[in-house]
């Protein structure tokens, strides 16, 4: 793959743009071998400090991109700046466009019942050639895994998008990556909710001010506990920089 890596709190993040991410996806589909892509943010980095299975899933992922302004800041502090954010919600429409052009097939897994189907409809309204081979809500619980793996293996997609939220989706993907036998498996968090319009995303000007976290806190206040990760993350990054 060859992308440069920056280490943030002991976890790898690759220095890639959207364009390079799409090139890597094309390579993976060409190889036919299973690969995992994770779209990380500061909350991931803090959760991974306390959750060994999640940490291992991020370490073994083939590509970890920086979804989250906090990681861009951290990479700058570490002296290895990242070119841009690569968010799940923005990557998905780009994947859909590329998939329509190149004939790649897609399976949408996760989110509330009906949301994946709605997401497929929105993407297909923009790219009529896009082939969505199946969608399924399901859950990341182990009791459901056999049924889901069977569905995916029957559909044989090139790309499987998994919307179970972190850390569940990354651990689920790492656990079943080889059985799924899909060349590109991506954890996309709330991206289906954004594309289907179930959950409003921060306006672009808020994203550009790097305040998407604040928008989420105001619109989804139950996240406050999870968002305590942000100051913890900033502190841990500065400490690791001062100690190096
Ligand atoms: N979700 C799900 N099953 C679960 C837990 C979560 O389908 O058992 C879905 C949920 O409906 C939402 C997504 O996972 O669509 C997670 O969204 P969130 O914004 O919390 O993810 P994040 O981007 O913060 O990881």
mmCIF file of C-alpha atoms and ligand atoms in Angstrom:
data_model
loop_
_atom_site.group_PDB
_atom_site.id
_atom_site.type_symbol
_atom_site.label_atom_id
_atom_site.label_comp_id
_atom_site.label_asym_id
_atom_site.label_seq_id
_atom_site.Cartn_x
_atom_site.Cartn_y
_atom_site.Cartn_z
ATOM 1 C CA UNK A 1 0.000 0.000 0.000
ATOM 2 C CA UNK A 2 2.881 2.287 0.841
ATOM 3 C CA UNK A 3 1.032 5.187 2.540
ATOM 4 C CA UNK A 4 3.017 7.006 5.210
ATOM 5 C CA UNK A 5 1.834 6.399 8.790
ATOM 6 C CA UNK A 6 1.709 8.746 11.759
ATOM 7 C CA UNK A 7 1.486 7.187 15.190
ATOM 8 C CA UNK A 8 -1.008 8.844 17.538
ATOM 9 C CA UNK A 9 -1.128 7.490 21.109
ATOM 10 C CA UNK A 10 0.451 4.289 19.862
ATOM 11 C CA UNK A 11 -2.092 3.780 17.072
ATOM 12 C CA UNK A 12 -1.418 4.070 13.351
ATOM 13 C CA UNK A 13 -3.164 6.650 11.158
ATOM 14 C CA UNK A 14 -2.305 6.799 7.459
ATOM 15 C CA UNK A 15 -1.378 10.054 5.746
ATOM 16 C CA UNK A 16 -3.865 9.931 2.844
ATOM 17 C CA UNK A 17 -6.318 12.117 0.931
ATOM 18 C CA UNK A 18 -9.780 11.073 -0.325
ATOM 19 C CA UNK A 19 -8.253 10.445 -3.754
ATOM 20 C CA UNK A 20 -5.524 8.193 -2.354
ATOM 21 C CA UNK A 21 -8.089 6.328 -0.247
ATOM 22 C CA UNK A 22 -10.122 5.579 -3.391
ATOM 23 C CA UNK A 23 -6.933 4.403 -5.168
ATOM 24 C CA UNK A 24 -6.195 2.033 -2.278
ATOM 25 C CA UNK A 25 -9.777 0.707 -2.410
ATOM 26 C CA UNK A 26 -9.340 0.047 -6.142
ATOM 27 C CA UNK A 27 -6.114 -1.885 -5.428
ATOM 28 C CA UNK A 28 -7.842 -3.988 -2.752
ATOM 29 C CA UNK A 29 -10.708 -4.882 -5.085
ATOM 30 C CA UNK A 30 -8.143 -5.859 -7.708
ATOM 31 C CA UNK A 31 -6.376 -8.136 -5.214
ATOM 32 C CA UNK A 32 -9.605 -9.873 -4.104
ATOM 33 C CA UNK A 33 -8.138 -10.332 -0.604
ATOM 34 C CA UNK A 34 -10.113 -9.064 2.458
ATOM 35 C CA UNK A 35 -9.137 -5.643 3.843
ATOM 36 C CA UNK A 36 -10.422 -3.471 6.688
ATOM 37 C CA UNK A 37 -10.648 0.333 6.609
ATOM 38 C CA UNK A 38 -11.385 2.327 9.788
ATOM 39 C CA UNK A 39 -12.368 6.008 9.940
ATOM 40 C CA UNK A 40 -10.916 7.083 13.285
ATOM 41 C CA UNK A 41 -11.473 10.106 15.505
ATOM 42 C CA UNK A 42 -10.152 11.132 18.955
ATOM 43 C CA UNK A 43 -12.891 9.124 20.698
ATOM 44 C CA UNK A 44 -11.510 5.988 19.010
ATOM 45 C CA UNK A 45 -8.015 6.700 20.342
ATOM 46 C CA UNK A 46 -9.245 7.084 23.920
ATOM 47 C CA UNK A 47 -11.584 4.054 23.755
ATOM 48 C CA UNK A 48 -8.690 1.988 22.385
ATOM 49 C CA UNK A 49 -6.546 2.799 25.439
ATOM 50 C CA UNK A 50 -9.053 0.886 27.585
ATOM 51 C CA UNK A 51 -10.355 -1.747 25.157
ATOM 52 C CA UNK A 52 -7.717 -4.245 24.042
ATOM 53 C CA UNK A 53 -9.869 -5.860 21.342
ATOM 54 C CA UNK A 54 -10.639 -2.463 19.804
ATOM 55 C CA UNK A 55 -6.956 -1.471 19.982
ATOM 56 C CA UNK A 56 -6.002 -4.684 18.210
ATOM 57 C CA UNK A 57 -8.683 -4.134 15.549
ATOM 58 C CA UNK A 58 -7.268 -0.682 14.778
ATOM 59 C CA UNK A 59 -3.701 -1.994 14.731
ATOM 60 C CA UNK A 60 -4.558 -4.821 12.372
ATOM 61 C CA UNK A 61 -6.737 -2.690 10.057
ATOM 62 C CA UNK A 62 -5.198 -2.252 6.604
ATOM 63 C CA UNK A 63 -5.986 1.461 6.523
ATOM 64 C CA UNK A 64 -6.944 3.899 9.291
ATOM 65 C CA UNK A 65 -7.951 7.345 8.046
ATOM 66 C CA UNK A 66 -8.449 10.523 10.080
ATOM 67 C CA UNK A 67 -12.170 11.187 10.429
ATOM 68 C CA UNK A 68 -12.047 13.987 12.993
ATOM 69 C CA UNK A 69 -10.350 17.360 13.206
ATOM 70 C CA UNK A 70 -8.698 16.335 16.489
ATOM 71 C CA UNK A 71 -6.523 13.829 14.655
ATOM 72 C CA UNK A 72 -5.346 16.498 12.205
ATOM 73 C CA UNK A 73 -4.349 18.648 15.172
ATOM 74 C CA UNK A 74 -2.587 15.685 16.858
ATOM 75 C CA UNK A 75 -0.665 14.788 13.703
ATOM 76 C CA UNK A 76 0.553 18.405 13.469
ATOM 77 C CA UNK A 77 1.670 18.251 17.102
ATOM 78 C CA UNK A 78 3.553 15.017 16.303
ATOM 79 C CA UNK A 79 5.305 16.833 13.441
ATOM 80 C CA UNK A 80 3.696 14.752 10.654
ATOM 81 C CA UNK A 81 0.696 16.743 9.359
ATOM 82 C CA UNK A 82 -2.159 14.980 7.578
ATOM 83 C CA UNK A 83 -3.367 16.386 4.235
ATOM 84 C CA UNK A 84 -7.093 16.440 5.062
ATOM 85 C CA UNK A 85 -9.851 14.735 7.025
ATOM 86 C CA UNK A 86 -11.248 11.587 5.415
ATOM 87 C CA UNK A 87 -14.696 11.170 6.951
ATOM 88 C CA UNK A 88 -17.002 8.200 6.525
ATOM 89 C CA UNK A 89 -19.916 10.491 5.641
ATOM 90 C CA UNK A 90 -17.973 12.200 2.828
ATOM 91 C CA UNK A 91 -16.156 9.082 1.657
ATOM 92 C CA UNK A 92 -19.374 7.139 1.096
ATOM 93 C CA UNK A 93 -20.786 9.325 -1.725
ATOM 94 C CA UNK A 94 -17.324 9.311 -3.340
ATOM 95 C CA UNK A 95 -17.227 5.521 -3.132
ATOM 96 C CA UNK A 96 -20.748 5.376 -4.618
ATOM 97 C CA UNK A 97 -19.677 7.544 -7.567
ATOM 98 C CA UNK A 98 -16.539 5.487 -8.175
ATOM 99 C CA UNK A 99 -18.443 2.217 -7.738
ATOM 100 C CA UNK A 100 -21.041 3.308 -10.315
ATOM 101 C CA UNK A 101 -18.260 4.185 -12.758
ATOM 102 C CA UNK A 102 -16.188 1.032 -12.243
ATOM 103 C CA UNK A 103 -18.967 -1.506 -11.649
ATOM 104 C CA UNK A 104 -18.064 -2.265 -8.034
ATOM 105 C CA UNK A 105 -20.909 -3.755 -5.976
ATOM 106 C CA UNK A 106 -21.900 -2.595 -2.496
ATOM 107 C CA UNK A 107 -23.619 -4.127 0.548
ATOM 108 C CA UNK A 108 -24.970 -1.778 3.263
ATOM 109 C CA UNK A 109 -25.028 -3.337 6.740
ATOM 110 C CA UNK A 110 -26.257 -1.784 9.989
ATOM 111 C CA UNK A 111 -28.150 1.277 11.283
ATOM 112 C CA UNK A 112 -31.840 1.211 12.257
ATOM 113 C CA UNK A 113 -34.225 -0.929 10.139
ATOM 114 C CA UNK A 114 -34.924 0.840 6.855
ATOM 115 C CA UNK A 115 -32.046 3.333 7.059
ATOM 116 C CA UNK A 116 -29.614 1.305 4.948
ATOM 117 C CA UNK A 117 -32.294 0.898 2.256
ATOM 118 C CA UNK A 118 -32.983 4.646 2.335
ATOM 119 C CA UNK A 119 -29.239 5.305 2.051
ATOM 120 C CA UNK A 120 -29.072 3.031 -1.001
ATOM 121 C CA UNK A 121 -31.975 4.910 -2.586
ATOM 122 C CA UNK A 122 -30.336 8.308 -2.022
ATOM 123 C CA UNK A 123 -27.041 7.084 -3.506
ATOM 124 C CA UNK A 124 -28.776 5.418 -6.469
ATOM 125 C CA UNK A 125 -30.793 8.571 -7.171
ATOM 126 C CA UNK A 126 -27.452 10.276 -7.819
ATOM 127 C CA UNK A 127 -25.738 7.347 -9.536
ATOM 128 C CA UNK A 128 -28.269 5.246 -11.391
ATOM 129 C CA UNK A 129 -25.590 2.698 -12.381
ATOM 130 C CA UNK A 130 -24.726 1.953 -8.751
ATOM 131 C CA UNK A 131 -25.249 -1.715 -7.878
ATOM 132 C CA UNK A 132 -26.288 -2.234 -4.254
ATOM 133 C CA UNK A 133 -26.425 -6.016 -3.913
ATOM 134 C CA UNK A 134 -28.177 -6.038 -0.531
ATOM 135 C CA UNK A 135 -28.846 -4.143 2.681
ATOM 136 C CA UNK A 136 -29.554 -5.405 6.169
ATOM 137 C CA UNK A 137 -29.930 -3.808 9.585
ATOM 138 C CA UNK A 138 -29.056 -6.649 11.991
ATOM 139 C CA UNK A 139 -26.778 -6.117 14.970
ATOM 140 C CA UNK A 140 -23.128 -6.722 15.857
ATOM 141 C CA UNK A 141 -24.034 -9.375 18.448
ATOM 142 C CA UNK A 142 -22.279 -12.714 18.001
ATOM 143 C CA UNK A 143 -25.606 -14.613 17.838
ATOM 144 C CA UNK A 144 -26.409 -12.849 14.581
ATOM 145 C CA UNK A 145 -23.016 -13.182 12.973
ATOM 146 C CA UNK A 146 -23.574 -16.531 11.192
ATOM 147 C CA UNK A 147 -26.732 -15.280 9.479
ATOM 148 C CA UNK A 148 -25.120 -12.006 8.439
ATOM 149 C CA UNK A 149 -21.968 -13.699 7.128
ATOM 150 C CA UNK A 150 -24.175 -16.013 5.068
ATOM 151 C CA UNK A 151 -26.090 -13.046 3.582
ATOM 152 C CA UNK A 152 -22.867 -11.262 2.694
ATOM 153 C CA UNK A 153 -21.217 -14.337 1.193
ATOM 154 C CA UNK A 154 -24.272 -14.942 -0.996
ATOM 155 C CA UNK A 155 -24.284 -11.325 -2.206
ATOM 156 C CA UNK A 156 -20.487 -11.300 -2.865
ATOM 157 C CA UNK A 157 -20.085 -7.501 -2.751
ATOM 158 C CA UNK A 158 -16.806 -5.755 -3.574
ATOM 159 C CA UNK A 159 -17.422 -3.323 -0.708
ATOM 160 C CA UNK A 160 -19.210 -3.937 2.608
ATOM 161 C CA UNK A 161 -20.142 -0.793 4.575
ATOM 162 C CA UNK A 162 -20.809 -1.467 8.264
ATOM 163 C CA UNK A 163 -22.776 1.087 10.345
ATOM 164 C CA UNK A 164 -22.797 -0.294 13.896
ATOM 165 C CA UNK A 165 -20.875 2.619 15.480
ATOM 166 C CA UNK A 166 -17.457 2.409 17.134
ATOM 167 C CA UNK A 167 -16.048 0.353 18.743
ATOM 168 C CA UNK A 168 -18.578 -2.404 17.925
ATOM 169 C CA UNK A 169 -18.233 -2.172 14.135
ATOM 170 C CA UNK A 170 -14.401 -2.267 14.103
ATOM 171 C CA UNK A 171 -14.301 -5.256 16.436
ATOM 172 C CA UNK A 172 -17.024 -7.028 14.437
ATOM 173 C CA UNK A 173 -15.181 -6.449 11.159
ATOM 174 C CA UNK A 174 -11.829 -7.619 12.575
ATOM 175 C CA UNK A 175 -13.482 -10.735 14.029
ATOM 176 C CA UNK A 176 -15.184 -11.813 10.798
ATOM 177 C CA UNK A 177 -13.057 -10.208 8.067
ATOM 178 C CA UNK A 178 -11.751 -13.485 6.655
ATOM 179 C CA UNK A 179 -15.073 -15.334 6.790
ATOM 180 C CA UNK A 180 -16.837 -12.443 5.063
ATOM 181 C CA UNK A 181 -14.369 -12.739 2.171
ATOM 182 C CA UNK A 182 -15.072 -9.181 0.941
ATOM 183 C CA UNK A 183 -12.122 -7.185 -0.457
ATOM 184 C CA UNK A 184 -13.135 -3.867 1.170
ATOM 185 C CA UNK A 185 -14.908 -3.681 4.545
ATOM 186 C CA UNK A 186 -15.377 -0.214 6.040
ATOM 187 C CA UNK A 187 -16.795 0.895 9.393
ATOM 188 C CA UNK A 188 -18.827 4.014 8.616
ATOM 189 C CA UNK A 189 -20.486 4.896 11.969
ATOM 190 C CA UNK A 190 -23.330 7.366 11.537
ATOM 191 C CA UNK A 191 -22.799 7.867 7.775
ATOM 192 C CA UNK A 192 -26.044 6.089 6.734
ATOM 193 C CA UNK A 193 -27.975 8.311 9.188
ATOM 194 C CA UNK A 194 -26.443 11.399 7.577
ATOM 195 C CA UNK A 195 -27.009 10.312 3.984
ATOM 196 C CA UNK A 196 -30.535 9.018 4.592
ATOM 197 C CA UNK A 197 -31.308 12.279 6.419
ATOM 198 C CA UNK A 198 -32.217 10.515 9.690
ATOM 199 C CA UNK A 199 -29.614 12.559 11.576
ATOM 200 C CA UNK A 200 -28.597 16.066 10.536
ATOM 201 C CA UNK A 201 -24.897 16.606 10.000
ATOM 202 C CA UNK A 202 -23.108 19.815 10.987
ATOM 203 C CA UNK A 203 -23.234 22.461 8.220
ATOM 204 C CA UNK A 204 -20.030 22.768 6.188
ATOM 205 C CA UNK A 205 -19.085 26.085 7.816
ATOM 206 C CA UNK A 206 -19.224 24.403 11.238
ATOM 207 C CA UNK A 207 -17.099 21.515 9.900
ATOM 208 C CA UNK A 208 -14.609 24.040 8.497
ATOM 209 C CA UNK A 209 -14.283 25.682 11.908
ATOM 210 C CA UNK A 210 -13.451 22.165 13.212
ATOM 211 C CA UNK A 211 -16.478 22.352 15.500
ATOM 212 C CA UNK A 212 -18.391 19.277 14.299
ATOM 213 C CA UNK A 213 -17.923 17.782 17.788
ATOM 214 C CA UNK A 214 -19.707 20.817 19.310
ATOM 215 C CA UNK A 215 -22.612 20.469 16.857
ATOM 216 C CA UNK A 216 -22.941 16.795 17.811
ATOM 217 C CA UNK A 217 -22.863 17.676 21.488
ATOM 218 C CA UNK A 218 -25.698 20.199 21.069
ATOM 219 C CA UNK A 219 -27.846 18.015 18.783
ATOM 220 C CA UNK A 220 -27.109 14.690 20.538
ATOM 221 C CA UNK A 221 -26.504 15.756 24.171
ATOM 222 C CA UNK A 222 -26.437 12.142 25.386
ATOM 223 C CA UNK A 223 -22.970 11.987 23.804
ATOM 224 C CA UNK A 224 -21.452 14.195 26.496
ATOM 225 C CA UNK A 225 -19.895 11.278 28.359
ATOM 226 C CA UNK A 226 -18.338 9.914 25.167
ATOM 227 C CA UNK A 227 -17.093 13.369 24.300
ATOM 228 C CA UNK A 228 -15.120 13.642 27.532
ATOM 229 C CA UNK A 229 -12.659 11.763 25.354
ATOM 230 C CA UNK A 230 -11.790 15.033 23.580
ATOM 231 C CA UNK A 231 -9.979 16.867 26.418
ATOM 232 C CA UNK A 232 -8.480 13.537 27.537
ATOM 233 C CA UNK A 233 -7.199 13.016 24.015
ATOM 234 C CA UNK A 234 -5.684 16.517 23.764
ATOM 235 C CA UNK A 235 -3.940 16.097 27.083
ATOM 236 C CA UNK A 236 -2.594 12.626 26.228
ATOM 237 C CA UNK A 237 -1.246 13.840 22.859
ATOM 238 C CA UNK A 238 0.531 16.848 24.411
ATOM 239 C CA UNK A 239 1.965 14.647 27.159
ATOM 240 C CA UNK A 240 3.243 12.063 24.678
ATOM 241 C CA UNK A 241 4.821 14.888 22.626
ATOM 242 C CA UNK A 242 6.546 16.421 25.634
ATOM 243 C CA UNK A 243 7.846 13.038 26.758
ATOM 244 C CA UNK A 244 9.312 12.098 23.375
HETATM 245 N N1 LIG B 1 -26.125 0.923 15.351
HETATM 246 C C1 LIG B 1 -26.706 -0.277 14.974
HETATM 247 N N2 LIG B 1 -26.730 -1.315 15.839
HETATM 248 C C2 LIG B 1 -26.166 -1.226 17.075
HETATM 249 C C3 LIG B 1 -25.565 0.006 17.477
HETATM 250 C C4 LIG B 1 -25.568 1.062 16.574
HETATM 251 O O1 LIG B 1 -27.175 -0.391 13.847
HETATM 252 O O2 LIG B 1 -26.200 -2.203 17.827
HETATM 253 C C5 LIG B 1 -26.098 2.040 14.373
HETATM 254 C C6 LIG B 1 -26.897 3.268 14.730
HETATM 255 O O3 LIG B 1 -28.242 3.105 14.313
HETATM 256 C C7 LIG B 1 -26.191 4.342 13.917
HETATM 257 C C8 LIG B 1 -24.742 3.843 13.884
HETATM 258 O O4 LIG B 1 -24.768 2.499 14.292
HETATM 259 O O5 LIG B 1 -26.679 4.355 12.602
HETATM 260 C C9 LIG B 1 -23.793 4.540 14.835
HETATM 261 O O6 LIG B 1 -23.875 5.878 14.710
HETATM 262 P P1 LIG B 1 -22.991 6.843 15.607
HETATM 263 O O7 LIG B 1 -23.264 8.198 15.095
HETATM 264 O O8 LIG B 1 -23.187 6.552 17.055
HETATM 265 O O9 LIG B 1 -21.533 6.322 15.213
HETATM 266 P P2 LIG B 1 -20.139 7.003 15.381
HETATM 267 O O10 LIG B 1 -19.886 7.640 14.057
HETATM 268 O O11 LIG B 1 -20.229 7.996 16.517
HETATM 269 O O12 LIG B 1 -19.237 5.847 15.659
#
